[in-house]
PDB file of N, CA and C in Angstrom:
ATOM      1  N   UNK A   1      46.883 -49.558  67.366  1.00  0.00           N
ATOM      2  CA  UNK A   1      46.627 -48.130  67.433  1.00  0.00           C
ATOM      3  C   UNK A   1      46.105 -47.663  66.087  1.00  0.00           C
ATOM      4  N   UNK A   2      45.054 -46.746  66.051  1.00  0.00           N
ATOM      5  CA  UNK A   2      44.608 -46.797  65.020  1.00  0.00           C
ATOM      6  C   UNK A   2      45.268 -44.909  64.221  1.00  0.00           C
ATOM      7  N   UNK A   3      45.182 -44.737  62.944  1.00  0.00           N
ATOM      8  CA  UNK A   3      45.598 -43.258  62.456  1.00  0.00           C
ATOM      9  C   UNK A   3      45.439 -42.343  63.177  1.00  0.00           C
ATOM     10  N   UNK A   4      44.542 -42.464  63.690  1.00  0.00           N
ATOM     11  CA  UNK A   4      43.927 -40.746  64.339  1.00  0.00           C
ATOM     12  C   UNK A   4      44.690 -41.268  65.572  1.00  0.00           C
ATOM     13  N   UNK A   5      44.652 -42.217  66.167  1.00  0.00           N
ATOM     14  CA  UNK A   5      45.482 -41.608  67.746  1.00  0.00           C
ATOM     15  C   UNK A   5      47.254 -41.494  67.709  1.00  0.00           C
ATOM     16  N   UNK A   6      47.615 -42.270  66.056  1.00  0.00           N
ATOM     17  CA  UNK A   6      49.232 -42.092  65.657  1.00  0.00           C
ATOM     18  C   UNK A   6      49.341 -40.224  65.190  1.00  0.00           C
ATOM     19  N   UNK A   7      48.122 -40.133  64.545  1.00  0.00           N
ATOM     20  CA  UNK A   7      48.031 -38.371  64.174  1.00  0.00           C
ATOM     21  C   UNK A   7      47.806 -37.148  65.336  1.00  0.00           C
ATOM     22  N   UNK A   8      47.186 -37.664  66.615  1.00  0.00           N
ATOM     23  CA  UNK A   8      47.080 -37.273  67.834  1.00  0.00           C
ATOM     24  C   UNK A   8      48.064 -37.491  69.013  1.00  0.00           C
ATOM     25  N   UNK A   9      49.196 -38.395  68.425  1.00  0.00           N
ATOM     26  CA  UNK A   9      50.568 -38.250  69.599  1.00  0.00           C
ATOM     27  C   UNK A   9      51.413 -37.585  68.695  1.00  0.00           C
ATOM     28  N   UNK A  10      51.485 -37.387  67.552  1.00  0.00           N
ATOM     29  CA  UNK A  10      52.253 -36.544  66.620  1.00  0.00           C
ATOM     30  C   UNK A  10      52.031 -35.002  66.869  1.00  0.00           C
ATOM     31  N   UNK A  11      50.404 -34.772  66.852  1.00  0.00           N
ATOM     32  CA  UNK A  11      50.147 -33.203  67.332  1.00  0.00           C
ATOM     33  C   UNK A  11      50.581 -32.964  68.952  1.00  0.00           C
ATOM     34  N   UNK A  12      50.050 -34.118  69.678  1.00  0.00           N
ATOM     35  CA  UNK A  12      50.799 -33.962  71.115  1.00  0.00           C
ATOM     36  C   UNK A  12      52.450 -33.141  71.107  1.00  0.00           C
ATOM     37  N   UNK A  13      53.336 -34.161  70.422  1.00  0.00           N
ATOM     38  CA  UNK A  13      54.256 -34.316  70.570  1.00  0.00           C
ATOM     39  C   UNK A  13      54.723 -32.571  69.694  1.00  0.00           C
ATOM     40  N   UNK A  14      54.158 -31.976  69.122  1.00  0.00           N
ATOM     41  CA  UNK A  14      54.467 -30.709  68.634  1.00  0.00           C
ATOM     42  C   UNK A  14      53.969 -30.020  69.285  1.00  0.00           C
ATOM     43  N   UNK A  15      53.244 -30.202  69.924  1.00  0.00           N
ATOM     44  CA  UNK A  15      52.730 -29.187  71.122  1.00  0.00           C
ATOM     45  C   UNK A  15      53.883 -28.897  71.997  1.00  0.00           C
ATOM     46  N   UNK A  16      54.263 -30.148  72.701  1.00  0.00           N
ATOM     47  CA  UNK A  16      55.422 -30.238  73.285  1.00  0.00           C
ATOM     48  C   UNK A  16      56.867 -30.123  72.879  1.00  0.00           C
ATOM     49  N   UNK A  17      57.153 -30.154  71.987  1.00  0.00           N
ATOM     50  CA  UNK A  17      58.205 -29.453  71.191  1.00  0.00           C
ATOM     51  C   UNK A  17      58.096 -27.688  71.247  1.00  0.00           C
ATOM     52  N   UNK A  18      57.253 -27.789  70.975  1.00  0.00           N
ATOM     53  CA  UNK A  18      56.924 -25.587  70.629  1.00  0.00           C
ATOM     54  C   UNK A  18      57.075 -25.168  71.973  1.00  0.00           C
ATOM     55  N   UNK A  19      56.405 -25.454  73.215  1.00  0.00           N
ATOM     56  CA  UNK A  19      56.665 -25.537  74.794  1.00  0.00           C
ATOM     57  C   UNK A  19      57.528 -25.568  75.065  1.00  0.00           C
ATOM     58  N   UNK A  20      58.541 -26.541  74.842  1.00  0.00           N
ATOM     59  CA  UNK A  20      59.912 -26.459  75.015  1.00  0.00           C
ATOM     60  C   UNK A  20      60.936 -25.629  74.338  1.00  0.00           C
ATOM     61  N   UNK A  21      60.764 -25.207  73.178  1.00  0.00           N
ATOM     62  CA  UNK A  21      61.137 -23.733  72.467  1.00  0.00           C
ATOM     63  C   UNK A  21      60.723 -22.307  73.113  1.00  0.00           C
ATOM     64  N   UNK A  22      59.774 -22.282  73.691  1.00  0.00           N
ATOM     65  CA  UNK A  22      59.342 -21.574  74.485  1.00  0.00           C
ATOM     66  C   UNK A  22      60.122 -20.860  75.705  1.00  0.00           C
ATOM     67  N   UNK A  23      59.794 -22.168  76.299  1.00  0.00           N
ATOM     68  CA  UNK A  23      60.854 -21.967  77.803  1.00  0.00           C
ATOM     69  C   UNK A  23      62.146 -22.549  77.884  1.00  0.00           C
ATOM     70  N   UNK A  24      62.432 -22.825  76.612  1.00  0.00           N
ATOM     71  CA  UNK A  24      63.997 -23.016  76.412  1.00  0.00           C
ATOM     72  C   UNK A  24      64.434 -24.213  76.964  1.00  0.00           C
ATOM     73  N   UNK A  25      63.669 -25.024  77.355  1.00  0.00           N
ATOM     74  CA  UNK A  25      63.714 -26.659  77.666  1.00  0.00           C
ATOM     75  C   UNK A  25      64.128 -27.365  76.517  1.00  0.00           C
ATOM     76  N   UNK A  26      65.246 -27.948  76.552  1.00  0.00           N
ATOM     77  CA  UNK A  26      65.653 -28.802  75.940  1.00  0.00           C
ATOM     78  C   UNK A  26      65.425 -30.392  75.989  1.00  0.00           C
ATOM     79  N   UNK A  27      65.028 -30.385  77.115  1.00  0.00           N
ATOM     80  CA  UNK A  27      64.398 -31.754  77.206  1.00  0.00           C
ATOM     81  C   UNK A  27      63.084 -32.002  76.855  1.00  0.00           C
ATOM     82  N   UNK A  28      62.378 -30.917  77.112  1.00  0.00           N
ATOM     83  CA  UNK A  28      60.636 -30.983  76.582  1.00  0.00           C
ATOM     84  C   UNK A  28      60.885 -30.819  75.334  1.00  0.00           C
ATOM     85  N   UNK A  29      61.615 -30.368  74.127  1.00  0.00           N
ATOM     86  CA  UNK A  29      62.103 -30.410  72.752  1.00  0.00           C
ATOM     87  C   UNK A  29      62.545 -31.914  72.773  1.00  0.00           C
ATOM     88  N   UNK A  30      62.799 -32.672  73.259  1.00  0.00           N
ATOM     89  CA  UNK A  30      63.927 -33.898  72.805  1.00  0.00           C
ATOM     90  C   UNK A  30      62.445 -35.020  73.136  1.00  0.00           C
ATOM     91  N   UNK A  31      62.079 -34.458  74.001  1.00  0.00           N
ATOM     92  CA  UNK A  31      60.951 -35.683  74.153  1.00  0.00           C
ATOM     93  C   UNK A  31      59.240 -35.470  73.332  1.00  0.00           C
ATOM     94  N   UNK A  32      59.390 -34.177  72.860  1.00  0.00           N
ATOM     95  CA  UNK A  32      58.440 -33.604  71.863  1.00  0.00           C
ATOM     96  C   UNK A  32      58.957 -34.383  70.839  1.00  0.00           C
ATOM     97  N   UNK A  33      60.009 -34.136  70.001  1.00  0.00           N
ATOM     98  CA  UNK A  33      60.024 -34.881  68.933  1.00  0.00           C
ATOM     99  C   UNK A  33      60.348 -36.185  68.869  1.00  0.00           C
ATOM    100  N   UNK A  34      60.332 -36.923  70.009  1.00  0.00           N
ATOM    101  CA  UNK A  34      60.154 -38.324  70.244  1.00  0.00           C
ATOM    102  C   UNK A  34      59.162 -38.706  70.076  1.00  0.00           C
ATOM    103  N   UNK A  35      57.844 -37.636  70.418  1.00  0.00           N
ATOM    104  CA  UNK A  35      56.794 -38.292  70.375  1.00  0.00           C
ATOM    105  C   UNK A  35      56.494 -38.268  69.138  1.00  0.00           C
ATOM    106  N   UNK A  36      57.040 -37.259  68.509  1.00  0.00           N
ATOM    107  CA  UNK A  36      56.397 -37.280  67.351  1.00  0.00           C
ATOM    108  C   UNK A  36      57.178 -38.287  66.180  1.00  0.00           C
ATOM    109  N   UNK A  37      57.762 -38.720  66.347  1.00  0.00           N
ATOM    110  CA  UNK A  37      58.404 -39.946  65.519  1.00  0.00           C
ATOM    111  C   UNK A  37      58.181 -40.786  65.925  1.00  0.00           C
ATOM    112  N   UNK A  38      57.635 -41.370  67.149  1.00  0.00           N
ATOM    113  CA  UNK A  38      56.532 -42.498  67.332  1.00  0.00           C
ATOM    114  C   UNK A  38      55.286 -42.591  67.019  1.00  0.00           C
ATOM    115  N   UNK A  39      54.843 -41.606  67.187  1.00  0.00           N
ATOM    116  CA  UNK A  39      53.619 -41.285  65.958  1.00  0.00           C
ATOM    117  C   UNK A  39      53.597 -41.332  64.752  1.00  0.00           C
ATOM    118  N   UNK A  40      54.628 -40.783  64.169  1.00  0.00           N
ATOM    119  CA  UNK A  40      54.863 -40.950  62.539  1.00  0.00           C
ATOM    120  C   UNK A  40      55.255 -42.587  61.910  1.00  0.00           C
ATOM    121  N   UNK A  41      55.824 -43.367  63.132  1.00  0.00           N
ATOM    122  CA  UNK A  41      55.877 -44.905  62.823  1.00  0.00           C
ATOM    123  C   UNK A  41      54.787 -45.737  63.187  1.00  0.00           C
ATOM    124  N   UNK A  42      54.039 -45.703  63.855  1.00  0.00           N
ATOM    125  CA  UNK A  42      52.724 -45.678  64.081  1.00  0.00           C
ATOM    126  C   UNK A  42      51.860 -45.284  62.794  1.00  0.00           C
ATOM    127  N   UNK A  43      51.699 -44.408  62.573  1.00  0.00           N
ATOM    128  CA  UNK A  43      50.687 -44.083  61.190  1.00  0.00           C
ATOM    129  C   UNK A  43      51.291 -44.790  60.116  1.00  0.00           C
ATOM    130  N   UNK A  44      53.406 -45.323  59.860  1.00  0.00           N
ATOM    131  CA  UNK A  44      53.109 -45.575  58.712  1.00  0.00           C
ATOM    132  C   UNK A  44      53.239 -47.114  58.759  1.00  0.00           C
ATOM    133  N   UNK A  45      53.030 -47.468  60.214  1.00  0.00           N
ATOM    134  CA  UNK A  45      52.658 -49.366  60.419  1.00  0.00           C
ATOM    135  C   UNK A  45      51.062 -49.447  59.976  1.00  0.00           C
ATOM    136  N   UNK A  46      50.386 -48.358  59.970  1.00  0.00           N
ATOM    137  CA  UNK A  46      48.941 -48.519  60.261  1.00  0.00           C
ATOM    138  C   UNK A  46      48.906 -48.854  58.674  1.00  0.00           C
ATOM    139  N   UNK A  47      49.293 -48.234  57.775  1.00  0.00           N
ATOM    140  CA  UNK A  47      49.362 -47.454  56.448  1.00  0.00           C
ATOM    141  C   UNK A  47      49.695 -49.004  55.978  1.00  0.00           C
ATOM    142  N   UNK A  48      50.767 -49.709  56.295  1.00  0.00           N
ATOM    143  CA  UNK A  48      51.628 -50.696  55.670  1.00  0.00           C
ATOM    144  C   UNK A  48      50.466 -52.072  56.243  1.00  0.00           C
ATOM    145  N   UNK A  49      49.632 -51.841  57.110  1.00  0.00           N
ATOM    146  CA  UNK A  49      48.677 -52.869  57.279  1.00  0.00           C
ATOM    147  C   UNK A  49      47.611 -52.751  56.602  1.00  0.00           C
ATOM    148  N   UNK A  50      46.867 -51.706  56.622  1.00  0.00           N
ATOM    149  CA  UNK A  50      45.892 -51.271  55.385  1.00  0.00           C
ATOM    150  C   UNK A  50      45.996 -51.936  54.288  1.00  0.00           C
ATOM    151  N   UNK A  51      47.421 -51.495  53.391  1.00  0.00           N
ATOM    152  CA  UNK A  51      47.567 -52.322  51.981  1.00  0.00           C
ATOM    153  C   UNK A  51      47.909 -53.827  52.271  1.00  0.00           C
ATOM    154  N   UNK A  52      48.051 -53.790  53.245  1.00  0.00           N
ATOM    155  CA  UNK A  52      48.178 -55.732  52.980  1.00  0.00           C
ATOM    156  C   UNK A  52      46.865 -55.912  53.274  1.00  0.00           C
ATOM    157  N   UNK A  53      45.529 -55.314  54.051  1.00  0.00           N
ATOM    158  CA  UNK A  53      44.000 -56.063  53.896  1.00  0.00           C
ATOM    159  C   UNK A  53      43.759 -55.945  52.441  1.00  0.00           C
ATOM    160  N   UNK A  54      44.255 -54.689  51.858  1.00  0.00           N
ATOM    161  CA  UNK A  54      43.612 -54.142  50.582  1.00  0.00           C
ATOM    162  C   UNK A  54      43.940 -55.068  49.460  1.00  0.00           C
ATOM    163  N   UNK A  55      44.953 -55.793  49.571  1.00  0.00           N
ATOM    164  CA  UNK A  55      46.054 -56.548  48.733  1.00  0.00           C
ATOM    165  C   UNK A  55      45.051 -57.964  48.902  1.00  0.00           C
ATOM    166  N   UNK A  56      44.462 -58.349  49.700  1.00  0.00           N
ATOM    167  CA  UNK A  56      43.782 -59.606  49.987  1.00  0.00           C
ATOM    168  C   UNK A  56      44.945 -60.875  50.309  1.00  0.00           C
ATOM    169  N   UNK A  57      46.000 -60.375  51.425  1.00  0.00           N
ATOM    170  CA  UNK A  57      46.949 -61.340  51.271  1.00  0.00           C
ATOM    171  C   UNK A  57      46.545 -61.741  53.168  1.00  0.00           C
TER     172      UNK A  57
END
């Protein structure tokens, strides 16, 4: 998965968080910020592969 689609389930996933604040869904909150912490591990696997091409290892 590349940054932009780990940075694009992160905005998903706050979309869906705020929605669920909204209409007072607690489950669309619980699975909003799921997404968005799979996104945020995602961008920083992407991040932690980068410096190892950059590293020449």
């Amino acid at each position: 998965m590349s940054k932009s689609k780990a940075k694009a389930k992160q905005m998903k996933g706050k979309l869906k968080e705020t929605a669920g604040d909204a209409m007072d869904d607690k489950r669309m909150q619980a699975e909003g910020r799921g997404e968005q912490a799979m996104g945020k591990a995602q961008e920083a696997a992407e991040k932690a592969g980068d410096r190892i091409k950059k590293s020449g290892r």
